[in-house]
Amino acid sequence: DIVMTQSPDSLAVSLGERATINCKSSQSVLDSSNNKNYLAWYQQKPGQPPKLLIYWASTRESGVPDRFSGSGSGTDFTLTISSLQAEDVAVYYCQQYYSTLLFTFGPGTKVDIK
Amino acid sequence: QITLKESGPTLVKPTQTLTLTCTFSGFSLSISGVAVGWIRQPPGKALEWLAVIYWDDDKRYSPSLKSRLTITKDTSKNQVVLTMTDMDPVDTATYYCAHRRTLTTPFDNWGQGTLVTVSS
């Protein structure tokens, strides 16, 4: 099984400042046949379903603001919110979908305003 | 526009079987690469993937729950059904269904979820 970990568990950032969330997979999620990392980031606000932000580790889903960016490859990934807005308060999850036997989510990182 | 909606009982008793239906629109589950999955989230906890069914009727299950899960599709009705046997209070969660548009992309559209409580 591919285990996903995230750090930190939570963070508080001032409005307009940068927020950085890390995600690590226990095995590589890089598909060498197409050079794509099967790593996604979701945002979940209270009482709402998760919303897809990033897939292939760094491709923004349509309609997602460009202050959200993803980076990394293999086993180590990062979600960056370049300038935190009030509406970005949420829990963020990473997910690997490399293994078709088990789609694994990370434990989540809660982002608040400082 | 893709939409998905979960339906089923809000309360089940321990040992009972849960049957959830995902009714969707805006896509066809007969198109190559398309899939619908089920994910759950206990109150205040993280997301847990349960099962997925593909356009070609291929099915995959979470290894830890495989013995209790069955996923089926009715393409003509635009529905996917998940059954989970032997329900326990630890299965109390919001259950989501979600769309996957290709084999190389994740779940891109989610239903609003349905809260299922397991209690006697």
Coordinates of N, CA and C in Angstrom, one line a residue:
Chain A
D1 N 0.8 -1.2 0.0 CA 0.0 0.0 0.0 C 0.9 1.3 0.0
I2 N 0.4 2.3 -0.7 CA 1.1 3.6 -0.7 C 0.5 4.4 0.4
V3 N 1.3 4.8 1.4 CA 0.9 5.6 2.5 C 1.3 7.1 2.2
M4 N 0.3 7.9 2.5 CA 0.5 9.4 2.3 C 0.6 10.1 3.6
T5 N 1.6 10.9 3.8 CA 1.7 11.7 5.0 C 1.7 13.2 4.6
Q6 N 1.3 14.1 5.4 CA 1.3 15.5 5.2 C 1.8 16.3 6.4
S7 N 2.5 17.4 6.1 CA 3.0 18.3 7.1 C 2.8 19.7 6.7
P8 N 2.5 20.6 7.6 CA 2.2 20.3 9.0 C 0.7 19.8 9.1
D9 N 0.3 19.5 10.3 CA -1.1 19.1 10.5 C -2.0 20.3 10.4
S10 N -1.5 21.5 10.8 CA -2.2 22.7 10.6 C -1.3 23.9 10.6
L11 N -1.7 25.0 10.0 CA -0.9 26.2 9.9 C -1.8 27.4 9.9
A12 N -1.3 28.5 10.4 CA -2.0 29.8 10.4 C -1.1 30.8 9.7
V13 N -1.7 31.4 8.7 CA -0.9 32.4 7.9 C -1.7 33.7 7.8
S14 N -0.9 34.8 7.8 CA -1.6 36.1 7.6 C -2.1 36.3 6.2
L15 N -3.2 37.0 6.1 CA -3.7 37.3 4.8 C -2.7 37.9 3.9
G16 N -2.6 37.4 2.7 CA -1.6 37.9 1.7 C -0.3 37.2 1.8
E17 N -0.1 36.4 2.8 CA 1.2 35.7 2.9 C 1.1 34.3 2.3
R18 N 2.3 33.7 2.2 CA 2.4 32.4 1.5 C 2.1 31.3 2.5
A19 N 1.4 30.3 2.0 CA 1.1 29.0 2.8 C 1.7 27.9 2.0
T20 N 2.4 27.0 2.7 CA 3.1 25.8 2.1 C 2.7 24.6 2.8
I21 N 2.2 23.6 2.1 CA 1.9 22.3 2.6 C 2.7 21.2 1.9
N22 N 3.2 20.3 2.7 CA 4.0 19.2 2.2 C 3.2 17.9 2.2
C23 N 3.5 17.0 1.2 CA 2.9 15.7 1.1 C 4.0 14.7 0.7
K24 N 4.0 13.6 1.4 CA 5.0 12.6 1.0 C 4.4 11.3 0.9
S25 N 4.7 10.6 -0.2 CA 4.2 9.2 -0.4 C 5.3 8.2 -0.1
S26 N 4.8 7.0 0.4 CA 5.8 6.0 0.8 C 6.4 5.3 -0.4
Q27 N 5.9 5.5 -1.6 CA 6.4 4.9 -2.8 C 6.3 6.0 -3.9
S28 N 7.1 5.9 -4.9 CA 7.0 6.9 -6.0 C 5.7 6.8 -6.7
V29 N 5.1 7.9 -7.1 CA 3.8 7.9 -7.9 C 4.1 8.4 -9.3
L30 N 5.3 8.4 -9.7 CA 5.7 8.8 -11.0 C 5.5 7.7 -12.0
D31 N 4.7 7.9 -13.1 CA 4.6 7.0 -14.1 C 5.7 7.3 -15.2
S32 N 6.6 6.4 -15.3 CA 7.8 6.7 -16.2 C 7.4 6.6 -17.6
S33 N 6.3 6.0 -17.9 CA 5.9 5.9 -19.3 C 5.4 7.2 -19.9
N34 N 4.9 8.1 -19.1 CA 4.4 9.4 -19.5 C 5.0 10.6 -18.7
N35 N 5.8 10.3 -17.8 CA 6.5 11.3 -16.9 C 5.5 12.1 -16.1
K36 N 4.4 11.4 -15.7 CA 3.4 12.1 -14.9 C 3.3 11.6 -13.5
N37 N 3.2 12.5 -12.6 CA 3.1 12.1 -11.2 C 1.6 12.1 -10.9
Y38 N 1.1 10.9 -10.4 CA -0.3 10.8 -10.1 C -0.6 11.2 -8.7
L39 N -0.5 12.5 -8.5 CA -0.7 13.1 -7.2 C -1.6 14.3 -7.4
A40 N -2.7 14.3 -6.5 CA -3.7 15.4 -6.6 C -3.8 16.1 -5.3
W41 N -4.3 17.4 -5.3 CA -4.5 18.2 -4.2 C -6.0 18.6 -4.2
Y42 N -6.7 18.5 -3.0 CA -8.0 18.9 -2.9 C -8.2 19.9 -1.7
Q43 N -9.2 20.7 -1.9 CA -9.5 21.7 -0.8 C -10.9 21.3 -0.3
Q44 N -11.1 21.3 1.0 CA -12.4 21.0 1.6 C -12.8 22.0 2.6
K45 N -13.8 22.7 2.3 CA -14.3 23.7 3.3 C -15.4 23.0 4.1
P46 N -15.7 23.5 5.3 CA -16.7 22.9 6.2 C -18.0 22.7 5.6
G47 N -18.5 21.5 5.7 CA -19.9 21.2 5.2 C -19.9 21.0 3.7
Q48 N -18.7 21.0 3.0 CA -18.7 20.9 1.6 C -17.9 19.6 1.2
P49 N -18.1 19.1 -0.1 CA -17.3 18.0 -0.5 C -15.9 18.6 -0.9
P50 N -15.0 17.7 -1.1 CA -13.7 18.1 -1.6 C -13.8 18.7 -3.0
K51 N -12.9 19.7 -3.2 CA -12.8 20.3 -4.6 C -11.4 20.0 -5.1
L52 N -11.3 19.5 -6.3 CA -10.1 19.2 -6.9 C -9.4 20.6 -7.3
L53 N -8.1 20.7 -6.8 CA -7.3 21.9 -7.1 C -6.3 21.6 -8.2
I54 N -5.5 20.5 -7.9 CA -4.3 20.2 -8.7 C -4.3 18.7 -9.0
Y55 N -3.9 18.4 -10.2 CA -3.6 17.0 -10.6 C -2.3 16.9 -11.3
W56 N -1.8 15.7 -11.5 CA -0.5 15.5 -12.1 C 0.5 16.3 -11.4
A57 N 0.3 16.5 -10.1 CA 1.2 17.2 -9.2 C 1.3 18.7 -9.4
S58 N 1.1 19.2 -10.6 CA 1.3 20.6 -10.8 C 0.3 21.2 -11.8
T59 N -0.7 20.5 -12.3 CA -1.7 21.0 -13.3 C -2.9 21.5 -12.5
R60 N -3.2 22.8 -12.7 CA -4.4 23.3 -12.0 C -5.6 22.9 -12.7
E61 N -6.6 22.5 -11.9 CA -7.9 22.2 -12.5 C -8.5 23.5 -13.1
S62 N -9.4 23.4 -14.1 CA -10.0 24.5 -14.7 C -10.7 25.4 -13.6
G63 N -10.5 26.7 -13.6 CA -11.2 27.6 -12.7 C -10.5 27.8 -11.4
V64 N -9.4 27.1 -11.1 CA -8.7 27.2 -9.9 C -7.8 28.5 -10.0
P65 N -7.9 29.4 -9.0 CA -7.0 30.6 -9.1 C -5.5 30.3 -9.1
D66 N -4.8 31.1 -9.8 CA -3.4 30.8 -10.0 C -2.5 31.0 -8.8
R67 N -3.1 31.5 -7.7 CA -2.3 31.6 -6.5 C -2.1 30.2 -5.9
F68 N -2.8 29.2 -6.4 CA -2.6 27.8 -6.0 C -1.6 27.1 -7.0
S69 N -0.5 26.6 -6.5 CA 0.4 25.9 -7.3 C 0.9 24.6 -6.7
G70 N 1.2 23.6 -7.5 CA 1.7 22.4 -7.0 C 3.1 22.1 -7.6
S71 N 3.9 21.4 -6.8 CA 5.3 21.0 -7.3 C 5.7 19.7 -6.7
G72 N 6.8 19.2 -7.2 CA 7.3 18.0 -6.7 C 7.3 16.8 -7.7
S73 N 8.0 15.8 -7.3 CA 8.0 14.6 -8.2 C 8.4 13.4 -7.4
G74 N 8.0 12.2 -7.8 CA 8.4 11.0 -7.2 C 7.7 10.7 -5.9
T75 N 8.2 11.2 -4.8 CA 7.6 10.9 -3.5 C 7.4 12.2 -2.6
D76 N 7.9 13.3 -3.1 CA 7.8 14.5 -2.3 C 7.1 15.6 -3.1
F77 N 6.0 16.2 -2.5 CA 5.2 17.2 -3.2 C 4.9 18.3 -2.3
T78 N 4.5 19.5 -2.9 CA 4.2 20.7 -2.2 C 3.0 21.4 -2.8
L79 N 2.1 21.9 -2.0 CA 1.0 22.8 -2.4 C 1.4 24.1 -1.9
T80 N 1.4 25.1 -2.7 CA 1.7 26.5 -2.3 C 0.5 27.4 -2.6
I81 N 0.1 28.2 -1.6 CA -0.9 29.2 -1.8 C -0.1 30.5 -1.7
S82 N 0.1 31.2 -2.8 CA 1.1 32.3 -2.9 C 0.7 33.5 -2.1
S83 N -0.6 33.8 -2.0 CA -1.1 34.9 -1.3 C -2.5 34.6 -0.6
L84 N -2.4 34.2 0.6 CA -3.6 33.6 1.2 C -4.8 34.6 1.3
Q85 N -5.9 34.1 0.8 CA -7.2 34.9 0.9 C -8.1 34.3 2.0
A86 N -9.0 35.0 2.5 CA -9.9 34.6 3.5 C -10.7 33.3 3.1
E87 N -11.0 33.3 1.8 CA -11.8 32.1 1.3 C -10.9 30.8 1.1
D88 N -9.7 30.9 1.4 CA -8.8 29.7 1.3 C -8.8 28.9 2.6
V89 N -9.4 29.4 3.7 CA -9.5 28.7 4.9 C -10.2 27.4 4.7
A90 N -9.5 26.3 4.9 CA -10.0 25.0 4.5 C -9.0 23.9 5.0
V91 N -9.4 22.7 4.8 CA -8.5 21.5 5.0 C -8.1 21.1 3.6
Y92 N -6.8 20.9 3.5 CA -6.2 20.5 2.2 C -5.7 19.0 2.3
Y93 N -6.1 18.2 1.3 CA -5.7 16.8 1.2 C -4.9 16.5 0.0
C94 N -3.8 15.8 0.1 CA -3.2 15.2 -1.1 C -3.7 13.8 -1.3
Q95 N -3.6 13.3 -2.5 CA -4.1 12.0 -2.8 C -3.2 11.4 -3.9
Q96 N -2.9 10.1 -3.8 CA -2.2 9.4 -4.9 C -3.2 8.6 -5.6
Y97 N -3.1 8.6 -6.9 CA -3.9 7.7 -7.7 C -3.1 6.9 -8.7
Y98 N -1.8 6.7 -8.3 CA -0.9 5.9 -9.1 C -1.3 4.4 -9.0
S99 N -1.6 4.0 -7.7 CA -2.0 2.6 -7.5 C -3.5 2.4 -7.8
T100 N -3.8 1.6 -8.8 CA -5.2 1.4 -9.1 C -5.9 0.5 -8.1
L101 N -5.0 -0.1 -7.2 CA -5.5 -1.0 -6.2 C -6.0 -0.3 -5.0
L102 N -5.5 0.9 -4.8 CA -5.8 1.7 -3.6 C -5.5 3.1 -3.8
F103 N -6.6 3.9 -3.8 CA -6.4 5.4 -4.0 C -6.3 5.9 -2.5
T104 N -5.1 6.5 -2.2 CA -4.9 6.9 -0.8 C -4.9 8.4 -0.7
F105 N -5.5 8.8 0.4 CA -5.5 10.2 0.8 C -4.6 10.5 1.9
G106 N -4.0 11.7 2.0 CA -3.3 12.1 3.1 C -4.2 12.4 4.3
P107 N -3.7 12.7 5.5 CA -4.5 13.0 6.6 C -5.1 14.4 6.7
G108 N -4.6 15.2 5.8 CA -5.2 16.6 5.7 C -4.3 17.6 6.5
T109 N -4.3 18.8 6.0 CA -3.7 20.0 6.7 C -4.7 21.1 6.7
K110 N -4.9 21.6 8.0 CA -5.9 22.7 8.2 C -5.2 24.0 8.0
V111 N -5.7 24.9 7.2 CA -5.2 26.2 7.0 C -6.1 27.3 7.6
D112 N -5.6 28.1 8.4 CA -6.4 29.2 9.1 C -5.7 30.5 8.9
I113 N -6.4 31.6 9.2 CA -5.8 32.9 9.1 C -5.2 33.2 10.5
K114 N -4.0 33.8 10.4 CA -3.3 34.2 11.7 C -3.9 35.6 12.1
Chain B
Q1 N -22.5 20.1 -17.8 CA -22.2 20.3 -16.4 C -22.4 18.9 -15.7
I2 N -21.3 18.5 -15.0 CA -21.4 17.2 -14.4 C -22.0 17.4 -12.9
T3 N -22.9 16.6 -12.6 CA -23.5 16.5 -11.3 C -23.6 15.1 -10.8
L4 N -23.4 14.9 -9.5 CA -23.6 13.6 -8.9 C -24.4 13.8 -7.6
K5 N -25.3 12.9 -7.2 CA -26.0 13.0 -6.0 C -26.2 11.6 -5.4
E6 N -25.8 11.6 -4.1 CA -25.9 10.3 -3.3 C -27.3 10.3 -2.6
S7 N -27.8 9.0 -2.6 CA -29.1 8.8 -1.9 C -29.0 7.5 -1.2
G8 N -29.8 7.4 -0.1 CA -29.8 6.2 0.7 C -30.3 6.5 2.1
P9 N -30.3 5.5 3.0 CA -30.7 5.7 4.3 C -29.8 6.6 5.1
T10 N -30.3 7.4 6.0 CA -29.5 8.2 6.9 C -29.1 7.4 8.2
L11 N -29.9 6.4 8.5 CA -29.7 5.6 9.7 C -29.8 4.2 9.4
V12 N -28.8 3.4 9.8 CA -28.8 2.0 9.7 C -28.4 1.3 11.0
K13 N -28.9 0.1 11.3 CA -28.6 -0.5 12.5 C -27.3 -1.4 12.3
P14 N -26.6 -1.6 13.4 CA -25.4 -2.5 13.3 C -25.8 -3.9 12.8
T15 N -25.0 -4.4 12.0 CA -25.1 -5.7 11.2 C -25.9 -5.6 10.0
Q16 N -26.6 -4.5 9.8 CA -27.4 -4.3 8.6 C -26.5 -4.0 7.4
T17 N -27.2 -4.2 6.2 CA -26.5 -3.8 4.9 C -26.9 -2.5 4.4
L18 N -25.9 -1.6 4.1 CA -26.2 -0.3 3.6 C -26.2 -0.3 2.1
T19 N -27.2 0.3 1.5 CA -27.2 0.4 0.0 C -27.3 1.9 -0.3
L20 N -26.3 2.4 -1.1 CA -26.3 3.8 -1.5 C -26.3 3.9 -3.0
T21 N -27.0 4.9 -3.5 CA -27.1 5.1 -4.9 C -26.6 6.4 -5.3
C22 N -25.7 6.4 -6.3 CA -25.2 7.7 -6.9 C -25.9 7.9 -8.3
T23 N -26.6 9.0 -8.4 CA -27.3 9.3 -9.6 C -26.6 10.5 -10.2
F24 N -26.2 10.3 -11.5 CA -25.3 11.4 -12.1 C -25.9 11.9 -13.4
S25 N -25.4 13.0 -13.8 CA -25.8 13.6 -15.1 C -24.6 14.3 -15.6
G26 N -24.6 14.6 -16.9 CA -23.5 15.4 -17.6 C -22.4 14.5 -18.1
F27 N -22.5 13.2 -17.9 CA -21.5 12.3 -18.5 C -22.1 10.9 -18.7
S28 N -21.4 10.1 -19.5 CA -21.8 8.8 -19.6 C -20.8 7.8 -19.1
L29 N -21.2 6.8 -18.3 CA -20.3 5.8 -17.8 C -20.0 4.7 -18.8
S30 N -20.4 4.9 -20.0 CA -20.0 4.0 -21.1 C -18.9 4.5 -22.0
I31 N -18.4 5.7 -21.6 CA -17.3 6.3 -22.4 C -15.9 5.8 -21.9
S32 N -15.1 5.4 -22.8 CA -13.8 4.9 -22.4 C -13.0 5.8 -21.4
G33 N -12.5 5.2 -20.3 CA -11.7 6.0 -19.3 C -12.5 6.5 -18.2
V34 N -13.8 6.7 -18.3 CA -14.6 7.3 -17.3 C -14.9 6.3 -16.1
A35 N -14.9 6.8 -14.9 CA -15.2 6.0 -13.7 C -16.0 6.8 -12.7
V36 N -16.6 6.0 -11.8 CA -17.3 6.6 -10.6 C -16.8 5.9 -9.4
G37 N -16.4 6.7 -8.4 CA -15.9 6.1 -7.2 C -16.7 6.5 -6.0
W38 N -16.5 5.8 -4.9 CA -17.1 6.1 -3.6 C -16.0 6.4 -2.6
I39 N -16.2 7.4 -1.8 CA -15.2 7.8 -0.8 C -16.0 8.2 0.4
R40 N -15.5 7.9 1.6 CA -16.3 8.3 2.8 C -15.4 9.1 3.8
Q41 N -16.1 9.8 4.7 CA -15.3 10.6 5.6 C -16.1 10.6 7.0
P42 N -15.5 9.9 8.0 CA -16.1 10.0 9.3 C -16.1 11.4 9.8
P43 N -17.0 11.8 10.7 CA -17.0 13.1 11.2 C -15.7 13.6 11.8
G44 N -15.2 14.7 11.3 CA -14.0 15.3 11.8 C -12.7 14.6 11.3
K45 N -12.9 13.6 10.5 CA -11.7 12.8 10.1 C -11.4 12.9 8.6
A46 N -10.4 12.2 8.1 CA -9.9 12.3 6.8 C -10.7 11.4 5.8
L47 N -10.5 11.6 4.5 CA -11.1 10.9 3.5 C -10.6 9.5 3.3
E48 N -11.5 8.6 3.0 CA -11.1 7.2 2.8 C -11.8 6.7 1.5
W49 N -10.9 6.3 0.5 CA -11.5 5.7 -0.7 C -12.0 4.3 -0.4
L50 N -13.2 4.0 -1.0 CA -13.9 2.7 -0.8 C -13.8 1.8 -2.1
A51 N -14.3 2.4 -3.2 CA -14.5 1.5 -4.4 C -14.6 2.4 -5.6
V52 N -14.3 1.8 -6.8 CA -14.4 2.5 -8.0 C -14.9 1.5 -9.1
I53 N -15.7 2.0 -10.0 CA -16.2 1.2 -11.1 C -15.9 1.9 -12.4
Y54 N -15.3 1.2 -13.4 CA -14.9 1.8 -14.7 C -16.0 1.6 -15.8
W55 N -15.8 2.3 -16.9 CA -16.7 2.2 -18.0 C -16.8 0.8 -18.5
D56 N -15.8 0.0 -18.4 CA -15.8 -1.3 -18.9 C -16.2 -2.4 -17.9
D57 N -16.7 -1.9 -16.8 CA -17.2 -2.7 -15.7 C -16.1 -3.3 -14.8
D58 N -14.9 -2.8 -15.0 CA -13.8 -3.2 -14.1 C -14.1 -2.5 -12.7
K59 N -13.9 -3.3 -11.7 CA -14.2 -2.8 -10.3 C -12.9 -3.0 -9.4
R60 N -12.7 -2.0 -8.6 CA -11.6 -2.1 -7.6 C -12.2 -1.7 -6.2
Y61 N -11.6 -2.3 -5.2 CA -12.1 -2.1 -3.8 C -10.9 -1.8 -2.9
S62 N -11.2 -1.0 -1.9 CA -10.3 -0.9 -0.8 C -10.0 -2.2 -0.2
P63 N -8.7 -2.6 -0.1 CA -8.4 -3.9 0.4 C -8.9 -4.2 1.8
S64 N -9.0 -3.2 2.6 CA -9.4 -3.4 4.0 C -10.9 -3.6 4.1
L65 N -11.6 -3.2 3.1 CA -13.1 -3.3 3.1 C -13.7 -4.2 2.0
K66 N -12.8 -4.8 1.2 CA -13.2 -5.5 0.0 C -14.3 -6.6 0.3
S67 N -14.1 -7.3 1.4 CA -15.1 -8.4 1.7 C -16.5 -7.9 2.0
R68 N -16.6 -6.6 2.2 CA -17.9 -6.1 2.6 C -18.6 -5.2 1.5
L69 N -17.8 -4.9 0.5 CA -18.3 -3.9 -0.5 C -18.7 -4.6 -1.9
T70 N -19.7 -4.0 -2.5 CA -20.0 -4.4 -3.9 C -20.4 -3.1 -4.6
I71 N -19.8 -2.9 -5.8 CA -20.2 -1.7 -6.6 C -20.7 -2.2 -7.9
T72 N -21.8 -1.6 -8.3 CA -22.4 -1.9 -9.6 C -22.8 -0.7 -10.3
K73 N -23.1 -0.8 -11.6 CA -23.5 0.4 -12.4 C -24.7 0.0 -13.3
D74 N -25.6 1.0 -13.5 CA -26.7 0.9 -14.4 C -26.5 2.0 -15.4
T75 N -25.9 1.8 -16.5 CA -25.6 2.9 -17.4 C -26.8 3.5 -18.0
S76 N -27.9 2.7 -18.2 CA -29.1 3.3 -18.8 C -29.8 4.2 -17.8
K77 N -29.6 4.0 -16.5 CA -30.2 4.9 -15.5 C -29.3 5.9 -15.0
N78 N -28.0 5.9 -15.5 CA -27.0 6.8 -15.0 C -26.9 6.7 -13.4
Q79 N -26.7 5.5 -13.0 CA -26.6 5.3 -11.6 C -25.5 4.3 -11.2
V80 N -24.9 4.5 -10.1 CA -23.9 3.6 -9.5 C -24.3 3.3 -8.1
V81 N -24.3 2.0 -7.8 CA -24.8 1.5 -6.5 C -23.7 0.9 -5.7
L82 N -23.6 1.3 -4.4 CA -22.6 0.7 -3.5 C -23.3 0.0 -2.4
T83 N -23.0 -1.2 -2.1 CA -23.5 -1.9 -0.9 C -22.4 -2.2 0.0
M84 N -22.7 -2.1 1.3 CA -21.7 -2.4 2.3 C -22.4 -3.2 3.4
T85 N -21.9 -4.4 3.6 CA -22.5 -5.3 4.5 C -22.0 -5.2 5.9
D86 N -22.7 -5.8 6.9 CA -22.3 -5.8 8.3 C -21.9 -4.5 8.8
M87 N -22.8 -3.5 8.8 CA -22.4 -2.2 9.2 C -22.2 -2.1 10.7
D88 N -21.2 -1.2 11.1 CA -20.8 -1.1 12.4 C -20.8 0.5 12.8
P89 N -20.9 0.8 14.0 CA -20.9 2.3 14.3 C -19.7 3.0 13.8
V90 N -18.5 2.3 13.6 CA -17.3 3.0 13.1 C -17.5 3.3 11.6
D91 N -18.5 2.8 11.0 CA -18.8 3.1 9.6 C -19.7 4.4 9.4
T92 N -20.0 5.0 10.6 CA -20.7 6.3 10.5 C -19.8 7.3 9.8
A93 N -20.4 7.9 8.8 CA -19.5 8.8 7.9 C -20.4 9.5 6.9
T94 N -19.9 10.5 6.3 CA -20.5 11.1 5.1 C -19.9 10.3 3.9
Y95 N -20.8 9.8 3.1 CA -20.4 9.0 1.9 C -20.6 9.8 0.6
Y96 N -19.5 9.9 -0.1 CA -19.5 10.7 -1.4 C -19.3 9.8 -2.6
C97 N -20.0 10.1 -3.7 CA -19.6 9.5 -4.9 C -18.9 10.6 -5.8
A98 N -18.0 10.2 -6.7 CA -17.2 11.2 -7.4 C -16.9 10.6 -8.8
H99 N -16.7 11.5 -9.8 CA -16.5 11.2 -11.2 C -15.0 11.3 -11.5
R100 N -14.6 10.4 -12.3 CA -13.2 10.4 -12.8 C -13.2 10.4 -14.3
R101 N -12.6 11.4 -15.0 CA -12.8 11.6 -16.4 C -11.9 10.8 -17.3
T102 N -10.7 10.4 -16.7 CA -9.8 9.6 -17.5 C -9.0 8.7 -16.5
L103 N -8.3 7.8 -17.1 CA -7.5 6.9 -16.3 C -6.3 7.5 -15.6
T104 N -5.9 8.7 -16.1 CA -4.7 9.3 -15.5 C -5.0 10.6 -14.7
T105 N -6.3 10.8 -14.4 CA -6.7 12.0 -13.6 C -7.5 11.5 -12.4
P106 N -7.5 12.3 -11.4 CA -8.2 11.9 -10.1 C -9.7 12.2 -10.2
F107 N -10.4 12.1 -9.0 CA -11.8 12.4 -8.9 C -12.0 13.9 -9.1
D108 N -12.7 14.3 -10.1 CA -12.7 15.7 -10.4 C -14.0 16.4 -10.1
N109 N -15.1 15.6 -10.0 CA -16.4 16.2 -9.6 C -17.0 15.3 -8.5
W110 N -17.5 15.9 -7.4 CA -18.0 15.1 -6.3 C -19.4 15.5 -6.0
G111 N -20.2 14.5 -5.5 CA -21.5 14.8 -5.0 C -21.4 15.6 -3.7
Q112 N -22.5 16.0 -3.1 CA -22.5 16.7 -1.9 C -22.4 15.8 -0.7
G113 N -22.6 14.5 -0.9 CA -22.4 13.6 0.2 C -23.7 13.3 1.0
T114 N -23.7 12.1 1.6 CA -24.8 11.8 2.4 C -24.3 11.2 3.7
L115 N -24.8 11.7 4.8 CA -24.4 11.3 6.2 C -25.1 10.0 6.5
V116 N -24.4 9.0 6.8 CA -25.0 7.7 7.3 C -24.5 7.5 8.7
T117 N -25.5 7.3 9.6 CA -25.2 7.0 11.0 C -25.6 5.6 11.3
V118 N -24.7 4.9 11.9 CA -24.9 3.5 12.3 C -25.1 3.4 13.8
S119 N -26.3 3.1 14.2 CA -26.7 3.1 15.6 C -27.9 2.2 15.8
S120 N -27.9 1.6 16.9 CA -29.1 0.7 17.3 C -30.2 1.6 17.9

